[in-house]
Each structure stands twice: as structure tokens, then as C-alpha cells.
């Protein structure tokens, strides 16, 4: 099914209202168990599957060697044995009071409902013999339905602090310090009033809450919780306040709790392993559909932070400590889930490695939460892939609000083969403090906010945006980038297709925003025929119509993630496209495109998210023209590698915040003054011989918790004859990023002093800078 691409905001909003398969608006109140058309379609598909291809699991023999326990809300009796349909138990309280063993199954009768009850079975399974929570009975009946109606303990004390005894106990189904569980074929809700949204208070309500409570584990107990399966579960109507209260909740929620600082626990352990969350439906849930995260009680602020190997400081909430202590959850698969009308970010993954998220669909997120989050993303994670996901219906949000996010403290995280459309905040949030982040072969249509949003810290290594296809309305687009790239970012083989016939692409809002971005072999198409003066320099770039296979004004929606390649194929290249063989190879392109085609055929890779099978297949591509060898500023930096001395140096970060970082040419390293430094703070560059220059470049370090700090400064030359420093330039408007000081003519001296004379009002800490460079226009 298709929908016309609108060029005006009013027309776009009208389309969102009238199109039958357009992203949903915030959901109206629903009766227990009711679902939208999209969610209903998925529920019907799965009901047909149960009735046709396979029965309910509880109707089949127990193959794990345990005991089956039956629960029937109408005809059961809690004083019965529970081990047959005729002797079924009645209440979930009876189940929750029972300790189960490996291989046991808890089977809830289809068509039955349990109101005002919570299910918390005790015990754990073991390898190849999990404990199962599932359904039995008529496969045509409604799934067994647990409507907990908010009857769960509050995870907060009266003073607002977290209660170690009750955190994690907020689900319709609860597991705490338990493992080897499989949950399937149940319906869950946890809301006392479906018609009214909670906007204040400390309510926390989950569908399925799985937690590790480090303080309740006995000494020497296993702290790695292994093997969880959640499938064919329908979770709807989880309500909670739309303000941040420092605790997560959602449809399926995995969290690790500890009442003390993480520093008081050992390294290793305290994580989940071998988790599969697949084929579930989430409708109108808070805060998330699926959530993975740590929730340590003392992991915020400066005291919980630590320095990394490059000397950058990570606040506790950035969770570098998860990496340094190897606390990652691992071997996690989250796939084929549908989420609609989610209060905050739909799929939030954190503190995990070897995670794959694929074929998940998000239909509306940040619906009731006016704060930062994204549709589907991983933060503080490693070695993970997000692919074949579809996200649409995001809000118009100044902070984040995008479908995807390259978050803090990610290592080797890839977004590929994802389809996002109609997200008003933009396409990708990009925070920094990451290493080897890659976004390749993705499709973005009408993500008319900021295409690459933020970047609040430098990275450990460059980031690659390669072979993505962006189709947007330049009249509605805020900017391509809204902040300033703080370290190297490569954009290669992307299509930037602006449908507006009136407005050229706005590329940035801050001067120097693209200074660390390298653009190569991209296509810049403007339907108006007019290109912006802001368009980045790209000597190998093109300005031509890509010649898509389909009309960009009719893009595919409503097909679902099972047909995501059908949606993407609309934007493959026709045989006469000038973008065929017009890209350049780089190992970060991977091995195949969105449609599964090998990379690459012909003389070079194509531009955009689909490779054409034209020309000879290049079986083992070799990068014989590395983009990494290209430099942005080819002028000679006369200060590069020169000796630098500072009047003050910060003693922290294992001694890495030294002055020599100012002339090493690496914007990811920095110098910092001590917190008690007295002004003026001086930085002296020794050229070793008389040197003539007419420009001095200065750059401060910033990240999410570090603002520019210098208000005024002076540039001074060493006068050897007089034995004194002589001021030749000064500034009183701060330094910030990319301060190029000129207009003082030629200066010849053997030493340069940068004298920082005053700190900005309101800044508590002393200055920290990344670079001092010196140039001469005449060479």
C-alpha cells in the first residue's frame, strides 16, 4: 500500500490523519483486550497459526521431564492437586506460593481471566529443562489474560528513593533472581483505569518484569541469570507517569538492581545471558515495549564516573563501568515484535553485547512522554546489530525523538537495513563516546527533523554513514546536522534526495558544524534545481536524479516488517541510473545491501542503499583508495608536534590530560587545567626557532557534561630581545569550538603563549582544550 509524499507540513498532517495505514496518533482509551487494526492483524495472524499450523503449547506433551500444573480461573480450586485439567488450581496466588522445579510447566487456560492478580512463581529451571508459563485449552479462544490492574508494590520509599525490597516486583508476571524460564501465549495488562492516563506520581507497572537484585543474592550465589524466552505474548495498557523518575518499566523489562555503588560489587556477573524476546505485541505501554538496562542506585553524577583510557571522563549514567567490569548482558535476540502507541522509547536496549534486534516494528513512540528517547536503540552496548526494523510515527521533539540512536559508550554497534519514515524529529541521534559506529544501507523517508542529530562528545574512532538513502522535504527539514561534529565522521555513497521544489537542503545551524565530517561519493539531488551554499564539499559527489525504480512520492507503508525489503526495493536504482558504479568501496560497507545483494558488481559500489547486479561480481573487494587517507585541512600546522608547557595541569585521568595533547593533531585528546588553577592560565608552545604565522586556531573540549569555559584570552609572542611576552591579539567572547584568530598580520616569534584570563560566569570547573594550531596563509 502506498501514500503520497506531501511537500507541505499541513498536507502531511492531513495525510497522517486520513491515510488508513499512516502512523497512528496517540491511542484512545481501549477496553480490556482491544487492539488497533494493525495490532489486531498481527494477533489474528498468530491466532490462525495456532488454530491451523499448531496447537497451544499446553495441549502438547511436556517434553522436558517436569510436572504440568493447570490453572482455571472459573472451575479450578486452590485446594486441588493442580496436576490435571480436572484438578486445576484457581488463583495466581496459589501459583505464586509454589516453588517449581526444572521442566515444570504452569499452564493457564485459554479464555480465562485473572483480575487484580500478579503471577510470581518461585524456583528456577536448568539447562534443557526450563520452567514454562504458557496456555492450554481451546486454541480459538482468547489467550489467558492477566489483568493486574496496577495491584503491584511501589518501588519507591516515601522519600522518593528506590526501595530495594520492591524494585522489580512491578509486573503482571514477575521473576527475580530466577533463570531458565520460558513465557508464551499469555495476554497481560497492568492499569487501574484504561480511560485515564497517569501523568504524576511514582507508579511503575510492567507487563513482564525480570530482574537481578544484587543485594538479595546470597554470598557465592550465581549472579548470571541464564536462558529466557518470551514469545507470543500480548501486552497492552501499562500506565505510568510521563515524567522521569529514574526507573524503567515496560511491556518486557529486564533490569539489574543494586542498592550500593557498582564499585562495591565484584567484576563480572550480574547480567542476563541467552535471551530471546520474539513475536510479541505491545500496545499503549509505558515507558517502553522492551527494555534492557542496569538500574544501580548510586550510578549518577561525578562520584560514580570514571576516566577512560584516553582521559575522557564518563559520568556514572554513561555506564562505562559496564564495559570495564564486564557486566554486559549477552547473547540477546529481540525480533519480530510489534509496538504501537508507546509512551517513551519503544525498544530501549542497554548494557548488552552480542545483541541482535531485527524485524521489529514501531508504530508511534514518545506518545505521552515529553523528554529524550528514541524509537529503537542501544546504549552502553557492544558488538551488536540493529537490522530490518521499521519505525514510524515519532514526535516532533527537539531532543532526540529519532527512530535510531548511536548512543553513548557503544563499541562496534551497527545499524543496517532499517526503514524509517514519517518521524518528525529526524533520522538518527548521535551522542558520541563511541567506537566503530556504523550506519549503512538504511532507508529514510520523510524523517523531516534533523537527519543526524546531536553529537555531544568526541569518539574513540571514526563513525561511518555509508550507502544510506535519505528522501526528505527540505522545506520541512530542520537541518542535516544541528550541533557540531566533534570528531571524524565519514559520509560516503549516500543519497540526499530533497523533494522540495522551493527550499534547498539546510545542512547546518552552527558555523563549523561539519568541520570533522568527510563527504565522498554522495549524491545531492535538489528537486528545485537549486543547491544550498551550505552543501558540504564533496569532490567526487554527484548532483543528479538517482532514477529510483519507484516514484519517491509513492513510498510503501503498511506492508509490515515481513515485507520490509519490498518497501526498500521501491528505492533501488533503475538500470540507467547515473549512480551505478559511482560510489567507492570501504570495508565498513559490509558484504551485502538492504536487498541482500552482494557488494559489489561492476567497477565500484553503487550509491544508495541498493546495489545493482550490473557488471562482474567483485568477490573479494579491496579498499585501494582509503577514505581515511584524505585530510580535511591540508594547510601546514606549524605547531604540530611542538613542545607545550602549561601553568596548570589536572592531576586526574591517570595523568593523560597533559599539554602535549594540544599539538598532537588529534581532536579526541585534550589538556585540562587543575580545578583550583589560578588565572591567567598559560599554555606556551615552543617552536624551537623563529616562526612566522598569521592565524592561531583554538578549540575547547565539550561533551554532554562539559560546556565551553573560557570567557577571555590573550595571544602573546615571546620577545627575545626584551625578554618578555608581548600581547598581539585578544578575545573576550569566549573560545568554544573552531576559534580562528586572525587579523593581527604576520607575527614572527620562537614561542607562542595562549593566556586564558577569565572563566565564563556560571562555570564551576577550569578550562579544558583539545587543540592549538598555527597557520600562515602564504604557506
XYZ file of C-alpha atoms in Angstrom:
779
model
C 0.000 0.000 0.000
C 1.258 3.478 -0.736
C 0.798 7.006 0.430
C 1.627 10.224 -1.363
C 4.621 12.242 -0.210
C 3.439 15.705 0.790
C 5.551 18.787 0.369
C 3.876 20.941 2.986
C 3.509 20.311 6.695
C -0.236 20.891 6.660
C -0.701 18.429 3.832
C 1.498 15.914 5.606
C -0.540 16.183 8.793
C -3.701 15.731 6.786
C -2.258 12.629 5.201
C -1.372 11.218 8.593
C -4.961 11.633 9.687
C -6.655 10.278 6.594
C -4.389 7.516 5.343
C -5.519 4.149 6.577
C -2.012 2.871 7.116
C -0.422 6.097 8.312
C 1.377 6.245 11.665
C -1.099 6.176 14.497
C -1.903 9.159 16.663
C -1.784 8.715 20.437
C -4.149 5.892 21.219
C -7.587 6.498 22.630
C -8.733 4.614 25.704
C -9.276 0.942 24.996
C -11.373 -1.697 26.599
C -9.515 -4.613 28.138
C -8.003 -6.671 25.401
C -8.952 -4.425 22.488
C -6.302 -3.620 19.905
C -5.835 -1.375 16.910
C -6.299 -2.641 13.370
C -2.545 -3.128 12.929
C -2.129 -4.954 16.231
C -5.322 -6.895 15.559
C -3.935 -8.088 12.241
C -0.898 -9.482 13.988
C -2.993 -11.086 16.712
C -5.229 -12.641 14.056
C -2.236 -13.984 12.167
C -0.963 -15.669 15.283
C -4.388 -16.991 16.267
C -4.704 -18.511 12.789
C -1.298 -20.029 13.217
C -2.379 -21.609 16.480
C -5.638 -22.908 15.037
C -4.106 -24.103 11.789
C -0.445 -24.993 11.932
C -0.037 -25.715 15.631
C -1.949 -26.024 18.870
C -1.456 -24.202 22.150
C 1.744 -25.472 23.799
C -0.107 -26.659 26.879
C -2.149 -29.084 24.798
C 1.019 -30.863 23.773
C 3.049 -33.264 25.921
C 5.630 -31.928 28.328
C 8.947 -32.883 26.744
C 11.193 -31.526 29.499
C 10.507 -34.175 32.118
C 8.762 -31.956 34.654
C 5.228 -31.717 36.035
C 2.383 -29.796 34.400
C 0.278 -27.545 36.650
C -3.057 -26.264 35.320
C -4.819 -23.042 36.307
C -8.510 -22.381 35.543
C -9.996 -19.135 36.881
C -13.579 -20.406 36.604
C -13.603 -24.085 37.504
C -10.329 -24.516 39.367
C -9.810 -24.984 43.141
C -6.733 -23.948 45.065
C -7.084 -26.965 47.339
C -6.876 -29.317 44.362
C -3.724 -31.050 43.158
C -3.332 -28.775 40.125
C -1.685 -31.521 38.086
C -4.517 -32.200 35.649
C -7.230 -30.205 33.891
C -9.858 -31.685 36.204
C -7.832 -30.780 39.322
C -6.711 -27.310 38.144
C -5.890 -24.520 40.585
C -7.972 -21.374 40.512
C -5.818 -18.369 41.529
C -2.464 -16.945 40.611
C -1.809 -16.518 44.324
C -1.664 -20.305 44.592
C 0.847 -20.426 41.750
C 2.925 -17.622 43.281
C 3.105 -19.507 46.577
C 4.557 -22.584 44.869
C 8.209 -23.349 44.159
C 8.566 -25.089 40.810
C 11.360 -27.298 39.577
C 13.214 -27.809 36.298
C 10.937 -28.864 33.449
C 7.683 -27.866 35.210
C 5.003 -26.049 33.232
C 2.455 -23.542 34.549
C -0.446 -23.730 32.107
C -3.186 -21.093 32.109
C -6.492 -21.931 30.487
C -7.302 -20.060 27.277
C -10.373 -17.846 27.535
C -9.911 -17.302 31.288
C -9.103 -14.016 33.052
C -7.352 -13.196 36.315
C -8.062 -9.688 37.591
C -6.207 -7.862 40.367
C -3.629 -10.643 40.496
C 0.076 -10.912 39.874
C 1.933 -14.051 38.843
C 5.285 -14.669 40.557
C 6.161 -18.367 40.514
C 9.181 -19.332 42.600
C 12.097 -21.537 41.648
C 14.327 -21.839 38.600
C 14.768 -24.265 35.764
C 18.035 -25.538 34.457
C 19.695 -26.194 31.112
C 17.351 -28.016 28.722
C 14.702 -28.105 31.448
C 13.233 -24.579 31.751
C 10.144 -23.680 33.743
C 7.389 -22.697 31.319
C 4.438 -20.323 31.677
C 2.035 -20.964 28.801
C -1.549 -21.720 27.769
C -3.774 -24.772 27.260
C -7.318 -25.305 26.098
C -9.230 -24.146 23.034
C -6.710 -22.623 20.563
C -9.546 -20.486 19.128
C -10.207 -18.824 22.472
C -8.654 -15.613 23.707
C -5.219 -16.017 25.259
C -5.318 -16.408 29.047
C -5.484 -12.854 30.342
C -3.812 -11.485 33.477
C -5.231 -8.022 34.227
C -3.181 -6.961 37.231
C -4.901 -3.544 37.293
C -1.986 -1.803 38.969
C -2.061 -4.076 42.015
C 1.721 -4.168 42.369
C 4.081 -2.837 45.053
C 5.561 0.628 44.738
C 9.328 0.517 44.047
C 9.876 3.801 45.901
C 10.005 4.708 49.554
C 8.041 7.638 50.924
C 11.083 9.904 50.494
C 11.287 9.090 46.792
C 14.320 6.814 46.941
C 14.199 3.317 45.469
C 13.114 0.548 47.778
C 15.472 -2.445 47.417
C 12.761 -4.810 48.596
C 10.175 -3.875 45.980
C 12.092 -2.813 42.862
C 11.487 -5.294 40.089
C 8.238 -6.574 41.592
C 6.033 -4.352 39.448
C 4.988 -6.727 36.667
C 1.876 -8.690 35.876
C 4.413 -11.529 35.694
C 7.488 -11.254 37.910
C 10.788 -13.132 38.057
C 13.543 -12.079 40.471
C 16.931 -13.794 40.745
C 15.490 -16.695 38.755
C 16.571 -18.288 35.496
C 15.692 -20.798 32.808
C 12.163 -19.562 32.173
C 10.010 -19.548 29.047
C 6.848 -17.427 28.850
C 4.462 -17.595 25.916
C 0.819 -17.339 24.814
C -0.478 -15.009 27.512
C -2.165 -11.608 27.474
C -1.204 -9.012 30.071
C -2.267 -5.556 31.214
C -1.428 -3.509 34.289
C -3.591 -0.389 34.553
C -6.335 0.505 37.006
C -8.068 2.931 34.627
C -7.726 2.369 30.887
C -9.571 5.597 30.084
C -7.262 7.953 32.017
C -3.520 8.436 31.591
C -1.412 8.811 34.721
C 0.716 11.952 34.482
C 2.125 12.332 38.004
C 3.202 10.165 40.914
C 5.564 7.219 41.308
C 3.597 4.446 39.620
C 5.660 1.733 37.967
C 3.859 -1.058 36.137
C 5.337 -3.707 33.883
C 3.952 -6.481 31.775
C 6.781 -8.944 32.441
C 9.434 -7.850 34.939
C 12.639 -9.894 35.080
C 15.279 -8.622 37.475
C 18.525 -9.405 39.200
C 18.591 -7.898 42.679
C 22.254 -7.990 43.644
C 21.544 -7.282 47.308
C 19.253 -10.285 47.699
C 21.665 -12.838 46.281
C 23.318 -14.993 48.905
C 27.096 -14.963 49.128
C 28.549 -17.144 46.399
C 25.218 -17.460 44.574
C 25.064 -17.480 40.796
C 24.635 -13.879 39.626
C 24.324 -14.670 35.908
C 20.691 -15.373 35.039
C 20.578 -17.657 32.028
C 18.024 -18.612 29.375
C 14.823 -16.619 28.978
C 12.229 -16.934 26.226
C 9.307 -14.531 25.812
C 7.147 -15.152 22.747
C 3.578 -14.803 21.507
C 2.710 -12.512 24.393
C 0.279 -9.619 24.016
C 0.903 -6.749 26.448
C -1.321 -3.688 26.480
C -2.362 -0.820 28.720
C 0.552 -0.303 31.081
C 0.186 3.131 32.628
C 2.638 5.331 34.478
C 3.632 8.986 34.838
C 5.062 10.886 31.899
C 7.982 12.248 33.915
C 11.384 10.694 34.524
C 11.664 9.030 37.928
C 14.945 7.164 37.419
C 13.470 3.739 36.980
C 12.440 1.958 33.783
C 9.301 -0.038 33.150
C 7.637 -1.567 30.105
C 5.990 -4.479 28.344
C 9.011 -6.735 28.853
C 11.560 -5.313 31.255
C 14.963 -6.777 32.160
C 16.839 -4.844 34.858
C 19.707 -5.301 37.297
C 19.319 -3.601 40.664
C 21.831 -2.843 43.370
C 21.381 -0.565 46.352
C 25.065 0.342 46.645
C 27.561 1.793 44.234
C 28.581 -0.549 41.457
C 32.119 -0.178 42.824
C 31.118 -2.256 45.851
C 30.249 -5.288 43.707
C 32.711 -7.577 42.006
C 33.573 -7.548 38.341
C 31.773 -9.990 36.091
C 28.363 -11.468 36.839
C 25.137 -9.550 37.461
C 23.861 -9.882 33.909
C 21.433 -11.859 31.747
C 22.518 -14.422 29.181
C 20.767 -16.188 26.299
C 17.576 -14.138 25.986
C 15.013 -14.353 23.172
C 12.092 -11.883 23.021
C 10.209 -12.667 19.824
C 6.802 -12.428 18.145
C 5.120 -10.268 20.777
C 2.583 -7.431 20.526
C 2.771 -4.273 22.647
C 0.006 -1.668 22.598
C -0.240 1.508 24.684
C 2.516 0.723 27.163
C 4.750 2.853 29.402
C 7.620 3.582 29.270
C 8.861 1.022 26.753
C 7.775 -2.034 24.834
C 11.048 -3.880 25.573
C 13.749 -2.590 27.900
C 17.181 -3.876 28.941
C 19.156 -1.832 31.472
C 21.032 -1.580 34.706
C 19.407 0.482 37.431
C 22.079 0.811 40.127
C 21.032 3.153 42.895
C 24.303 5.066 43.078
C 25.413 5.329 39.444
C 24.744 9.000 38.762
C 26.928 12.075 38.799
C 30.600 12.732 39.258
C 31.277 10.277 42.083
C 30.055 7.351 40.006
C 32.063 8.398 36.960
C 35.418 7.241 35.705
C 38.073 8.197 33.176
C 38.622 6.123 30.085
C 41.962 5.262 28.549
C 42.043 8.471 26.516
C 41.424 10.662 29.544
C 37.784 11.425 28.842
C 35.554 11.482 31.892
C 32.351 9.454 31.795
C 29.668 10.290 34.304
C 28.135 7.304 36.055
C 24.977 7.308 33.946
C 27.089 6.868 30.805
C 27.924 3.433 32.237
C 31.461 2.961 31.020
C 31.750 0.831 34.169
C 29.588 -1.826 32.496
C 32.393 -2.301 29.983
C 35.352 -2.034 32.332
C 33.762 -4.538 34.733
C 32.322 -6.822 32.017
C 28.744 -6.550 33.244
C 27.180 -6.777 29.788
C 24.147 -8.972 29.286
C 24.926 -11.098 26.270
C 23.536 -13.303 23.533
C 20.245 -11.431 23.231
C 17.790 -11.629 20.322
C 14.829 -9.260 20.116
C 12.915 -9.819 16.911
C 9.561 -9.819 15.123
C 7.834 -7.693 17.758
C 5.150 -5.083 17.067
C 4.864 -1.981 19.288
C 2.182 0.674 18.996
C 1.489 3.859 20.941
C 4.453 3.624 23.293
C 4.838 6.293 25.954
C 8.606 6.752 25.666
C 11.202 4.886 23.559
C 9.712 1.671 22.220
C 12.779 -0.587 22.213
C 15.490 0.553 24.588
C 18.463 -1.765 24.870
C 21.425 -1.090 27.116
C 24.384 -2.780 28.749
C 24.323 -5.680 26.290
C 26.737 -7.255 23.868
C 26.167 -9.787 21.106
C 22.649 -8.389 20.783
C 20.656 -8.569 17.574
C 17.453 -6.626 17.062
C 15.665 -7.395 13.815
C 12.243 -7.273 12.202
C 10.710 -5.144 14.940
C 8.021 -2.606 14.027
C 7.301 0.598 15.943
C 4.077 2.457 15.223
C 4.264 5.590 17.370
C 6.677 6.294 20.230
C 7.219 9.143 22.696
C 3.464 9.462 22.658
C 2.998 10.539 26.270
C 6.499 11.410 27.450
C 7.931 14.858 26.904
C 11.610 14.018 27.231
C 14.517 12.365 25.482
C 14.356 8.907 23.955
C 14.268 7.207 20.552
C 12.305 4.526 18.758
C 14.777 1.617 18.813
C 18.319 1.922 20.090
C 21.198 0.530 22.132
C 23.347 2.462 24.565
C 26.396 1.406 26.556
C 26.475 -1.745 24.443
C 28.934 -3.641 22.259
C 29.267 -5.941 19.257
C 25.600 -5.630 18.331
C 23.443 -5.176 15.231
C 20.078 -3.491 14.616
C 18.648 -4.559 11.250
C 15.407 -4.921 9.259
C 13.462 -2.811 11.752
C 10.756 -0.300 10.789
C 9.955 2.786 12.872
C 7.416 5.499 12.126
C 5.117 7.948 13.886
C 7.760 9.606 16.062
C 7.115 13.031 17.627
C 8.408 16.470 16.755
C 10.975 16.608 19.545
C 13.891 18.973 19.976
C 15.847 16.398 21.989
C 16.378 13.009 20.381
C 12.948 11.749 19.224
C 14.522 9.991 16.245
C 13.848 6.376 15.248
C 17.504 5.340 15.779
C 20.320 6.451 18.055
C 24.095 5.916 18.055
C 24.309 6.340 21.803
C 26.955 6.907 24.427
C 29.573 4.275 25.184
C 28.743 1.978 22.267
C 31.513 -0.190 20.859
C 31.153 -1.901 17.465
C 27.451 -1.191 17.011
C 25.901 -1.320 13.534
C 22.564 -0.088 12.190
C 21.847 -1.621 8.792
C 18.881 -2.427 6.515
C 16.411 -0.407 8.626
C 13.428 1.524 7.250
C 12.176 4.652 8.984
C 9.571 7.069 7.729
C 7.403 9.935 8.919
C 9.341 10.745 12.068
C 9.089 14.465 12.716
C 12.240 14.736 14.859
C 14.556 13.327 12.204
C 16.508 10.147 11.479
C 19.452 9.383 13.786
C 20.503 10.735 17.168
C 24.259 10.627 17.596
C 25.763 11.154 21.027
C 29.443 10.230 20.913
C 31.885 8.476 23.243
C 31.578 5.524 20.895
C 33.920 3.379 18.839
C 33.408 1.903 15.363
C 29.810 3.035 14.982
C 28.391 2.221 11.558
C 25.074 3.119 9.905
C 24.835 1.595 6.421
C 22.278 0.667 3.803
C 19.331 2.204 5.646
C 16.292 3.900 4.101
C 14.816 7.105 5.492
C 11.708 8.750 4.016
C 10.129 11.905 5.409
C 12.107 11.902 8.626
C 11.838 15.662 8.438
C 13.623 16.893 11.534
C 17.398 16.593 11.838
C 18.903 13.759 9.828
C 21.960 13.309 12.057
C 21.122 14.851 15.399
C 23.383 15.958 18.260
C 26.939 14.673 18.870
C 27.780 15.719 22.374
C 31.177 14.076 22.831
C 34.196 13.004 20.832
C 34.513 9.375 19.711
C 37.216 6.783 20.213
C 37.329 6.098 16.466
C 35.590 7.482 13.367
C 31.930 6.836 12.612
C 30.741 5.728 9.162
C 27.452 6.648 7.471
C 27.560 4.711 4.230
C 25.129 3.916 1.403
C 22.054 5.266 3.125
C 19.167 6.712 1.130
C 17.536 9.841 2.551
C 14.351 11.205 0.985
C 13.097 14.327 2.725
C 11.272 17.617 2.297
C 13.795 20.437 2.523
C 11.037 22.919 3.333
C 10.177 20.907 6.443
C 13.669 19.638 7.344
C 15.252 21.457 10.286
C 18.843 20.717 9.256
C 21.020 17.843 8.172
C 23.017 18.362 11.404
C 22.102 20.588 14.355
C 25.219 20.672 16.536
C 28.924 20.307 15.681
C 30.691 17.089 14.786
C 33.403 16.820 17.428
C 35.462 14.054 15.833
C 35.814 12.416 12.447
C 32.644 11.213 10.715
C 32.650 9.752 7.203
C 29.697 10.105 4.835
C 30.164 8.060 1.695
C 27.890 6.732 -1.044
C 24.727 8.250 0.465
C 21.781 9.687 -1.469
C 20.408 13.005 -0.219
C 17.147 13.458 -2.141
C 15.272 16.684 -1.418
C 11.712 16.608 -2.756
C 11.043 20.299 -2.097
C 10.654 22.440 -5.201
C 11.088 25.627 -3.188
C 13.719 25.081 -0.492
C 17.265 23.760 -0.776
C 18.628 21.425 1.911
C 19.605 23.253 5.139
C 22.823 21.493 6.097
C 23.666 23.018 9.479
C 22.732 25.683 12.012
C 26.128 26.198 13.670
C 29.168 27.609 11.914
C 31.797 24.915 11.560
C 29.291 22.153 12.256
C 30.714 19.896 9.527
C 34.374 20.592 10.229
C 35.087 16.991 11.243
C 32.846 15.446 8.567
C 34.344 13.964 5.420
C 31.953 13.622 2.448
C 32.791 11.464 -0.543
C 30.866 9.972 -3.468
C 27.458 11.120 -2.247
C 24.604 12.233 -4.484
C 22.927 15.564 -3.711
C 19.631 15.883 -5.563
C 17.536 19.033 -5.244
C 14.106 18.881 -6.913
C 14.169 22.686 -7.103
C 17.398 22.635 -9.075
C 18.968 24.991 -6.540
C 21.691 23.805 -4.200
C 22.415 25.315 -0.808
C 25.590 27.298 -0.224
C 25.945 25.134 2.905
C 26.240 21.926 0.886
C 29.408 20.133 2.002
C 32.453 19.875 -0.200
C 32.480 16.521 -1.980
C 34.926 16.468 -4.912
C 33.648 13.050 -6.018
C 29.998 13.789 -5.350
C 27.153 13.985 -7.869
C 24.169 16.290 -8.280
C 21.859 14.142 -10.366
C 18.489 12.440 -10.232
C 19.148 8.938 -8.836
C 16.376 7.464 -11.032
C 14.692 5.337 -8.379
C 12.717 2.301 -9.515
C 9.580 3.750 -7.926
C 8.149 7.233 -7.655
C 9.525 8.789 -4.430
C 6.111 10.401 -3.956
C 4.571 6.918 -3.523
C 6.542 5.045 -0.894
C 5.489 1.798 0.690
C 3.842 1.809 4.110
C 1.705 -0.702 5.910
C 3.380 -3.788 4.471
C 4.922 -4.745 7.816
C 8.472 -5.783 8.577
C 7.993 -9.175 6.974
C 7.886 -7.248 3.679
C 10.489 -4.644 4.577
C 12.610 -5.435 1.521
C 9.567 -4.791 -0.660
C 9.388 -1.297 0.813
C 13.105 -0.770 0.268
C 13.027 -2.065 -3.312
C 10.914 0.954 -4.240
C 14.130 2.977 -3.928
C 16.514 0.698 -5.802
C 18.173 2.190 -8.875
C 16.889 1.771 -12.404
C 19.272 0.329 -14.962
C 20.027 3.779 -16.402
C 20.832 5.422 -13.081
C 23.988 7.542 -13.062
C 24.659 6.299 -9.509
C 25.550 2.793 -10.607
C 29.292 2.182 -10.101
C 29.632 5.775 -8.854
C 30.492 5.005 -5.227
C 33.697 3.927 -3.566
C 34.491 0.777 -1.647
C 35.307 0.765 2.052
C 35.360 -2.247 4.388
C 32.719 -0.590 6.563
C 30.183 -1.182 3.788
C 29.895 -4.809 4.899
C 29.112 -7.632 2.478
C 25.534 -7.069 1.232
C 22.963 -4.330 0.667
C 19.428 -3.833 2.012
C 18.002 -6.271 -0.552
C 20.561 -8.984 0.141
C 22.676 -8.297 -2.918
C 26.418 -8.889 -2.700
C 28.683 -5.857 -2.539
C 29.632 -5.214 -5.204
C 29.233 -5.616 -9.014
C 30.946 -3.658 -11.755
C 33.655 -1.066 -11.412
C 32.654 0.206 -7.960
C 29.792 0.032 -5.447
C 26.639 1.938 -6.314
C 25.477 4.996 -4.397
C 22.465 4.428 -2.152
C 21.057 1.513 -0.191
C 20.734 -0.990 -3.055
C 23.460 -2.475 -5.269
C 22.669 -3.289 -8.918
C 23.744 -6.634 -10.366
C 25.345 -4.952 -13.347
C 28.853 -5.878 -14.302
C 31.138 -8.562 -12.973
C 30.764 -9.625 -9.355
C 33.725 -8.476 -7.265
C 34.054 -11.440 -4.956
C 36.694 -10.136 -2.571
C 36.686 -6.318 -2.644
C 39.849 -4.484 -1.668
C 39.992 -0.878 -0.492
C 42.805 0.512 -2.630
C 41.745 4.141 -2.105
C 41.069 4.554 1.635
C 38.894 7.491 2.502
C 40.765 7.602 5.791
C 43.832 8.869 3.939
C 42.041 12.036 2.873
C 42.547 15.067 5.080
C 40.152 17.950 5.531
C 42.606 20.781 6.136
C 45.743 20.385 4.053
C 47.433 23.506 5.409
C 50.642 23.107 7.359
C 50.088 23.263 11.123
C 53.245 24.977 12.343
C 52.536 23.910 15.934
C 52.077 20.221 15.150
C 54.262 18.096 17.415
C 55.859 21.100 19.087
C 56.591 21.165 22.800
C 53.913 22.693 25.040
C 54.022 23.616 28.707
C 51.095 24.608 30.910
C 50.971 26.647 34.103
C 48.409 24.154 35.441
C 47.512 20.548 34.583
C 44.713 18.450 36.005
C 46.076 15.547 38.082
C 43.253 13.118 37.219
C 42.604 10.693 34.365
C 45.763 8.766 35.120
C 47.905 11.695 34.051
C 46.532 11.816 30.494
C 45.231 15.418 30.487
C 48.613 16.898 29.589
C 49.562 19.902 27.493
C 51.252 17.906 24.718
C 47.759 16.804 23.606
C 47.204 20.346 22.334
C 49.678 19.937 19.478
C 49.287 16.236 18.634
C 46.754 16.889 15.854
C 44.197 14.575 17.454
C 40.910 16.315 18.387
C 39.966 13.344 20.601
C 42.757 14.085 23.115
C 42.807 17.072 25.433
C 44.530 19.101 28.114
C 42.770 20.278 31.272
C 43.767 22.697 33.997
C 43.512 21.716 37.645
C 40.234 22.550 39.348
C 41.980 25.045 41.632
C 44.036 26.713 38.884
C 44.615 30.456 39.243
C 44.227 32.872 36.344
C 45.774 33.609 33.998
C 46.355 30.014 32.938
C 49.117 29.937 30.354
C 49.909 27.495 27.553
C 53.305 28.007 25.918
C 54.141 26.498 22.528
C 57.847 26.345 21.757
C 58.525 26.285 18.017
C 62.240 25.748 18.530
C 63.108 28.543 16.096
C 61.629 31.791 14.816
C 58.336 31.012 13.046
C 56.046 33.348 11.104
C 52.251 32.928 11.190
C 49.063 34.927 10.705
C 46.412 32.617 12.224
C 46.012 30.814 15.555
C 43.329 28.136 15.846
C 41.918 27.251 19.295
C 39.407 24.582 20.265
C 37.818 23.804 23.631
C 36.683 20.340 24.692
C 32.975 19.801 25.302
C 30.706 16.854 25.879
C 27.314 16.255 27.479
C 28.548 17.459 30.868
C 31.263 19.882 29.765
C 30.473 23.328 28.369
C 32.918 25.879 26.954
C 34.608 27.532 29.932
C 36.856 30.326 28.654
C 35.493 33.859 28.555
C 38.593 35.891 27.694
C 42.096 35.158 26.460
C 45.225 36.791 25.075
C 47.715 35.638 22.436
C 51.284 36.627 23.174
C 54.629 36.301 21.404
C 57.982 35.884 23.073
C 60.190 38.961 22.577
C 63.685 37.524 22.889
C 65.347 40.931 22.777
C 63.266 42.325 25.611
C 62.932 39.021 27.493
C 59.163 39.409 27.854
C 55.772 38.333 26.491
C 54.001 40.791 24.182
C 50.251 40.620 23.506
C 49.303 40.759 19.792
C 45.652 39.582 19.907
C 42.913 39.049 22.473
C 39.310 37.979 22.743
C 36.511 38.471 25.257
C 33.701 36.470 23.643
C 34.978 33.031 24.583
C 36.691 30.334 22.554
C 34.331 27.374 22.170
C 34.903 25.332 19.046
C 36.921 26.295 15.969
C 38.047 29.712 17.088
C 40.210 31.026 14.260
C 42.035 34.161 15.415
C 43.288 36.327 12.526
C 43.660 39.987 11.630
C 46.906 40.585 13.520
C 49.137 40.411 10.461
C 52.380 38.429 10.356
C 53.903 37.533 13.698
C 57.404 36.089 13.939
C 58.478 34.510 17.200
C 60.054 31.362 18.645
C 57.285 30.886 21.235
C 53.523 31.414 21.370
C 51.621 31.874 24.618
C 47.871 31.342 24.896
C 46.867 33.063 28.116
C 43.408 32.166 29.441
C 42.477 35.171 31.557
C 38.893 34.614 32.704
C 36.340 31.837 33.085
C 32.784 32.119 31.833
C 30.228 33.072 34.522
C 28.423 30.065 35.961
C 31.133 27.569 35.038
C 32.487 25.727 38.059
C 35.490 23.949 36.552
C 38.676 25.125 34.884
C 39.266 25.158 31.116
C 39.953 22.092 29.011
C 41.082 22.280 25.372
C 41.772 19.888 22.512
C 43.995 21.820 20.127
C 46.235 24.770 19.394
C 47.144 25.065 15.708
C 49.154 27.759 13.944
C 48.972 28.596 10.220
C 50.299 31.050 7.690
C 48.141 31.901 4.680
C 51.186 32.365 2.499
C 52.320 28.848 3.340
